mmCIF file of C-alpha atoms in Angstrom:
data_model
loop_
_atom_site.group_PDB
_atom_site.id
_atom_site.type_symbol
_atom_site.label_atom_id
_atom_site.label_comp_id
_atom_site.label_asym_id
_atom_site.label_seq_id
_atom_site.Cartn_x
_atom_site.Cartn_y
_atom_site.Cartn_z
ATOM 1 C CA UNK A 1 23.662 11.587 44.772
ATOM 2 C CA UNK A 2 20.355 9.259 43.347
ATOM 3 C CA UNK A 3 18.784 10.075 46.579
ATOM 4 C CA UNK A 4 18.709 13.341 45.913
ATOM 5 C CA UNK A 5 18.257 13.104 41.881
ATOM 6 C CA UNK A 6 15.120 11.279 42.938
ATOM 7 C CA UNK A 7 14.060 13.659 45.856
ATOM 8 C CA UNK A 8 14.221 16.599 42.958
ATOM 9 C CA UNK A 9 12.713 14.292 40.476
ATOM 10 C CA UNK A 10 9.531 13.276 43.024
ATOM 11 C CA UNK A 11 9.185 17.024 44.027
ATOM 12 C CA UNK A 12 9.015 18.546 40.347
ATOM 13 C CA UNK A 13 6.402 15.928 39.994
ATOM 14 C CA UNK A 14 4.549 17.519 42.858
ATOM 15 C CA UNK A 15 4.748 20.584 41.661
ATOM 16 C CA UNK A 16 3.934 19.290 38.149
ATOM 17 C CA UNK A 17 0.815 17.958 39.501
ATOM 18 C CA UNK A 18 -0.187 20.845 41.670
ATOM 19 C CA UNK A 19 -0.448 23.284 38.861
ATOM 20 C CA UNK A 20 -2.497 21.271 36.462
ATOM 21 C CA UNK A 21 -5.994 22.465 36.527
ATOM 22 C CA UNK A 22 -8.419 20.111 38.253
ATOM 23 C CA UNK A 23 -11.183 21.002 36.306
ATOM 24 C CA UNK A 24 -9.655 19.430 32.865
ATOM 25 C CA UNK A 25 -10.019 15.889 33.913
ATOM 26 C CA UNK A 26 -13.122 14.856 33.495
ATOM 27 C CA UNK A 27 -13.511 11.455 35.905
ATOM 28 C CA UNK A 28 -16.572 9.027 36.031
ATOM 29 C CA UNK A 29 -19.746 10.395 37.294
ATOM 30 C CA UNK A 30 -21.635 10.014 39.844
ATOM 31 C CA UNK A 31 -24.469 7.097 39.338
ATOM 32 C CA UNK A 32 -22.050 5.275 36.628
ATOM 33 C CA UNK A 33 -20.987 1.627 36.772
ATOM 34 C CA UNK A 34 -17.297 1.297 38.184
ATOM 35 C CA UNK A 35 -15.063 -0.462 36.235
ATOM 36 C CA UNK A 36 -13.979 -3.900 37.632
ATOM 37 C CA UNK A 37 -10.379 -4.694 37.991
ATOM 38 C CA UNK A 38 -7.620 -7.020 39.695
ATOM 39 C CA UNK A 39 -4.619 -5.521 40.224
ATOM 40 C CA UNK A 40 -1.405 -6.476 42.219
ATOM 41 C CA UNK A 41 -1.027 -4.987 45.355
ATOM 42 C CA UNK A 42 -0.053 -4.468 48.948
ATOM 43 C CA UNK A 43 -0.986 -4.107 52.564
ATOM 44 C CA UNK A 44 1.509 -3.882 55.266
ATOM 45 C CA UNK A 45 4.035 -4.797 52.389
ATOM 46 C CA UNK A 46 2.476 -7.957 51.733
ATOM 47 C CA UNK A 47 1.424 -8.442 48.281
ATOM 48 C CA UNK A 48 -1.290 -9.748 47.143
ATOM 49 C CA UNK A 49 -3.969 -10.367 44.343
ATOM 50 C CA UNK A 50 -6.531 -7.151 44.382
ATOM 51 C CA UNK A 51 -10.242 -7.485 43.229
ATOM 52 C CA UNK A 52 -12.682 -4.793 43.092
ATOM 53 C CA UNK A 53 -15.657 -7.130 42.522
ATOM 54 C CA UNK A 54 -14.163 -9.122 45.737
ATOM 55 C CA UNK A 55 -13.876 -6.338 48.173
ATOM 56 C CA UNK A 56 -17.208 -4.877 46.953
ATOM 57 C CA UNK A 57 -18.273 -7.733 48.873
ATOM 58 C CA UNK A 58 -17.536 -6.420 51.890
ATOM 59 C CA UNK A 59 -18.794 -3.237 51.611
ATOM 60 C CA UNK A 60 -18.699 0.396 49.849
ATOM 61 C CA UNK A 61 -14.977 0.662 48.575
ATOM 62 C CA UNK A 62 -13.124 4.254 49.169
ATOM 63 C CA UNK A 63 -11.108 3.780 45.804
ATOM 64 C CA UNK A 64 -8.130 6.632 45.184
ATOM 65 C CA UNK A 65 -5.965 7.154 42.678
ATOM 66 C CA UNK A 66 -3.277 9.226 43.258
ATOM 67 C CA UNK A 67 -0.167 10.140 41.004
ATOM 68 C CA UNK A 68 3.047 8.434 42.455
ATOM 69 C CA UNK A 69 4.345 7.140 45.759
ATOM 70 C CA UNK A 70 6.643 8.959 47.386
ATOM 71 C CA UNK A 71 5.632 12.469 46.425
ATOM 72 C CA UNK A 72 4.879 15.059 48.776
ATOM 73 C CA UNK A 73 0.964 15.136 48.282
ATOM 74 C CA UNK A 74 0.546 11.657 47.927
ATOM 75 C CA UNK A 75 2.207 10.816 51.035
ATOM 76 C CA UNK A 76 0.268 13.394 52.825
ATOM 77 C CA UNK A 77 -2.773 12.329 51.264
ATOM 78 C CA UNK A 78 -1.792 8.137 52.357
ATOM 79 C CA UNK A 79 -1.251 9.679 55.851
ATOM 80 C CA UNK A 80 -4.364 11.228 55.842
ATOM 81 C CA UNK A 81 -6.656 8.039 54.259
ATOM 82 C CA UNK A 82 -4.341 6.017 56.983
ATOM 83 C CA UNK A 83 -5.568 8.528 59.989
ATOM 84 C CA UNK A 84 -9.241 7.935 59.020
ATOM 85 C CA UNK A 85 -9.215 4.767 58.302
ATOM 86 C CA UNK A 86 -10.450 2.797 61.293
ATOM 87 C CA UNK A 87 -13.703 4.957 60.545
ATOM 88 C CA UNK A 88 -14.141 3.735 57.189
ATOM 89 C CA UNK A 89 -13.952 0.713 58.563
ATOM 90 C CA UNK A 90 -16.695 1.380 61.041
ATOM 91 C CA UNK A 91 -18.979 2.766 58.702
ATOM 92 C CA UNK A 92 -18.359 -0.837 56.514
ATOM 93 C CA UNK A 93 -16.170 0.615 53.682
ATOM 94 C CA UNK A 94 -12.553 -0.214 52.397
ATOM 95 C CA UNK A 95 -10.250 2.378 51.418
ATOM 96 C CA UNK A 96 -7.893 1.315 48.257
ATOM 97 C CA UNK A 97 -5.537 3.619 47.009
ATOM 98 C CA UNK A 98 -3.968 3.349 42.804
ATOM 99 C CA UNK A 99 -1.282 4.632 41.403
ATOM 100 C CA UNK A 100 0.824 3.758 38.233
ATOM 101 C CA UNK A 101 3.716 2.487 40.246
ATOM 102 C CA UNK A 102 5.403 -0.964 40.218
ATOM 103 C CA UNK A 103 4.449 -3.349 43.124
ATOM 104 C CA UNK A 104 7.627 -3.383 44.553
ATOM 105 C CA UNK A 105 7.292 0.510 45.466
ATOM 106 C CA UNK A 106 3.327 -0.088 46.295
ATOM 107 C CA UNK A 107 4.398 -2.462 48.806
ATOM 108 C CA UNK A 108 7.399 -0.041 50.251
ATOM 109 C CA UNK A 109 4.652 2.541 50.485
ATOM 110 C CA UNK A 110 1.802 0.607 51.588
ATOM 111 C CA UNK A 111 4.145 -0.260 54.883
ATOM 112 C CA UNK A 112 5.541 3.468 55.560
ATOM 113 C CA UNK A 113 3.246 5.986 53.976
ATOM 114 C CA UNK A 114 -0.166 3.706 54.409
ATOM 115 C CA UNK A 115 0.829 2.436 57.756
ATOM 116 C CA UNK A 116 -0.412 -0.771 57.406
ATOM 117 C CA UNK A 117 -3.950 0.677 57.253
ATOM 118 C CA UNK A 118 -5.124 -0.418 53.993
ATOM 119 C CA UNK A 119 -4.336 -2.069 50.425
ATOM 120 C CA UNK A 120 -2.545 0.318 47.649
ATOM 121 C CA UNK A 121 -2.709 -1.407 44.153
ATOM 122 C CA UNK A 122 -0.175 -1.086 41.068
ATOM 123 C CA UNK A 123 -1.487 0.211 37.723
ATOM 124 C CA UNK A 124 1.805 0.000 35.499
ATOM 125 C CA UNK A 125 0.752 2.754 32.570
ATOM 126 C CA UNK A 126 -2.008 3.599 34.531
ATOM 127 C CA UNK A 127 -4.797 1.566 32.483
ATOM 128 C CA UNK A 128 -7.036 1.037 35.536
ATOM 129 C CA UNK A 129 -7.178 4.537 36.077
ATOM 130 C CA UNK A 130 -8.037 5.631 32.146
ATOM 131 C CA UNK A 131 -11.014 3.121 32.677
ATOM 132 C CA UNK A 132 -11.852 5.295 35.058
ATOM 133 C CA UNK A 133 -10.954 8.732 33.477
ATOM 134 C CA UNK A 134 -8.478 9.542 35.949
ATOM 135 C CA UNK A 135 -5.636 8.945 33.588
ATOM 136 C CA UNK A 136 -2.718 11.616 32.491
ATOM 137 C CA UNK A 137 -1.195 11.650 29.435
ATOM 138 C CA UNK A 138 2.052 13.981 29.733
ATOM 139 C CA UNK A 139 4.034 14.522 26.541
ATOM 140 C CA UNK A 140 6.792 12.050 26.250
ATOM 141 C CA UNK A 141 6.475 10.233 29.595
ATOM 142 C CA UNK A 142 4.316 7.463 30.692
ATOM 143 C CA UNK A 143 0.485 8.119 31.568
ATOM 144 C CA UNK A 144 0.338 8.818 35.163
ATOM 145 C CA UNK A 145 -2.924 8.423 37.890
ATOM 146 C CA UNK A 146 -5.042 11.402 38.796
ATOM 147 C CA UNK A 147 -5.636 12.819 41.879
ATOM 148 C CA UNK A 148 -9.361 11.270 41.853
ATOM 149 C CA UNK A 149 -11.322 9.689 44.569
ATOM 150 C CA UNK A 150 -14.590 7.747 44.299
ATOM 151 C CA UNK A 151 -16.942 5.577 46.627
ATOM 152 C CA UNK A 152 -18.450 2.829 44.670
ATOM 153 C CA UNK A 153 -21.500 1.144 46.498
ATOM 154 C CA UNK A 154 -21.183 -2.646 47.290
ATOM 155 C CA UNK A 155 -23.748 -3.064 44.177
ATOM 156 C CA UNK A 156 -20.874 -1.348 41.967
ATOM 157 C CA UNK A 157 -22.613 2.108 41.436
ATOM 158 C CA UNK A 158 -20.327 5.209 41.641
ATOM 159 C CA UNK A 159 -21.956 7.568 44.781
ATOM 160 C CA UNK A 160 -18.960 10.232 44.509
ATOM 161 C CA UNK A 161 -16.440 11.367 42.045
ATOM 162 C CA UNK A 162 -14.155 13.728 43.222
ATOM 163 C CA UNK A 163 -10.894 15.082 41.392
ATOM 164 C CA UNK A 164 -8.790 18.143 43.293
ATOM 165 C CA UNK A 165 -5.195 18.554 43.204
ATOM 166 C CA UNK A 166 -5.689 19.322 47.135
ATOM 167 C CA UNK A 167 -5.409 15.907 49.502
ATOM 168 C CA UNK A 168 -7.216 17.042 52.142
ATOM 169 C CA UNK A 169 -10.445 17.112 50.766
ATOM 170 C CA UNK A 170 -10.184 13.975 49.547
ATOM 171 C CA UNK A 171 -10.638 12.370 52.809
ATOM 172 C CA UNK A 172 -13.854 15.051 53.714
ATOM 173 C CA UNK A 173 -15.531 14.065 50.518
ATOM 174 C CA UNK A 174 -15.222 10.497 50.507
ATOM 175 C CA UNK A 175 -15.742 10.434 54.346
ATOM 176 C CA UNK A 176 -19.202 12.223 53.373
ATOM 177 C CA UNK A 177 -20.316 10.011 50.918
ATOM 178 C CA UNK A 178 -19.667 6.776 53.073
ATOM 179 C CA UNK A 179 -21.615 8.313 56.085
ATOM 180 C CA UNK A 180 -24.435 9.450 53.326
ATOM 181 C CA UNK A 181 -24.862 5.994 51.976
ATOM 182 C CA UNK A 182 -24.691 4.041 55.536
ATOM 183 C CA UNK A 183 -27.772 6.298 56.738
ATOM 184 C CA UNK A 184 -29.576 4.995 53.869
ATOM 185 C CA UNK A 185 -28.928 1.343 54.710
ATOM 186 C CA UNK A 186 -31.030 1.750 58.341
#
């Protein structure tokens, strides 16, 4: 019975989601400075201490926030940033996804939704993610994560800010943006 009280719960929250009107959040820009954060998080289940400052080290960071684990379009969209991910990693970025979730559940979802593929972070009340403008507010219920996705260059600048209900051009977008700033590097 709570499996499927929280199969009806996760899909009214899809369907929640998928009727809000993408065009009323209004996210960082383009050419802003991205927030920095540590948050807890998970890769292949294993937690561990998240930095955005520290993995901008590496590279231009693919970072996605995304409403809940679990949900219909937010596992399709983890499957999706999973799929690609080996050429993100090619073309010297990291993909990190954020949702207002507790690490427990980021870690169960980094494992079978993420595949092992790359880090999701926790952002309990979703504070990261209203630093970012990619916060909801729902009446009565706790603020939840945006479907937003930006690419932040290694020297923290935002190249893309991109918020659509739709997870499929998420991974176009951001997959764009990463290719665009690489051919600027040569």
């Amino acid at each position: 019975m709570k499996i499927l009280i929280k199969m009806a719960m996760s899909f009214g929250l899809g369907l929640s989601l998928a009727a809000m009107p993408a065009q009323g959040i209004a996210a960082l820009q383009q050419g802003a400075k991205a927030p920095d954060f540590t948050l807890s998080a998970a890769q292949g289940g294993k937690p561990f201490s998240l930095s955005l400052k520290q993995t901008l080290k590496k590279g231009p960071v693919v970072l996605y926030f995304f409403p809940a684990a679990f949900t219909p379009g937010c596992t399709m969209e983890a499957h999706l940033f999973a799929e690609s991910s080996d050429d993100f990693n090619r073309l010297g970025a990291r993909v990190v996804g954020v949702t207002a979730g507790n690490i427990e559940r980021v870690a169960e979802f980094s494992k079978s939704e993420c595949r092992d593929k790359f880090a999701v972070a926790a952002d309990p009340g979703a504070k990261v993610a209203a630093k970012y403008d990619a916060a909801i507010q729902r009446p009565n219920q706790a603020a939840i994560s945006s479907r937003t996705s930006f690419v932040i260059a290694p020297d923290g600048t935002i190249l893309l800010s991109y918020t659509d209900s739709k997870p499929q051009a998420h991974i176009e977008k951001t997959m764009a943006a990463v290719r665009a700033w690489k051919a600027r590097q040569r």
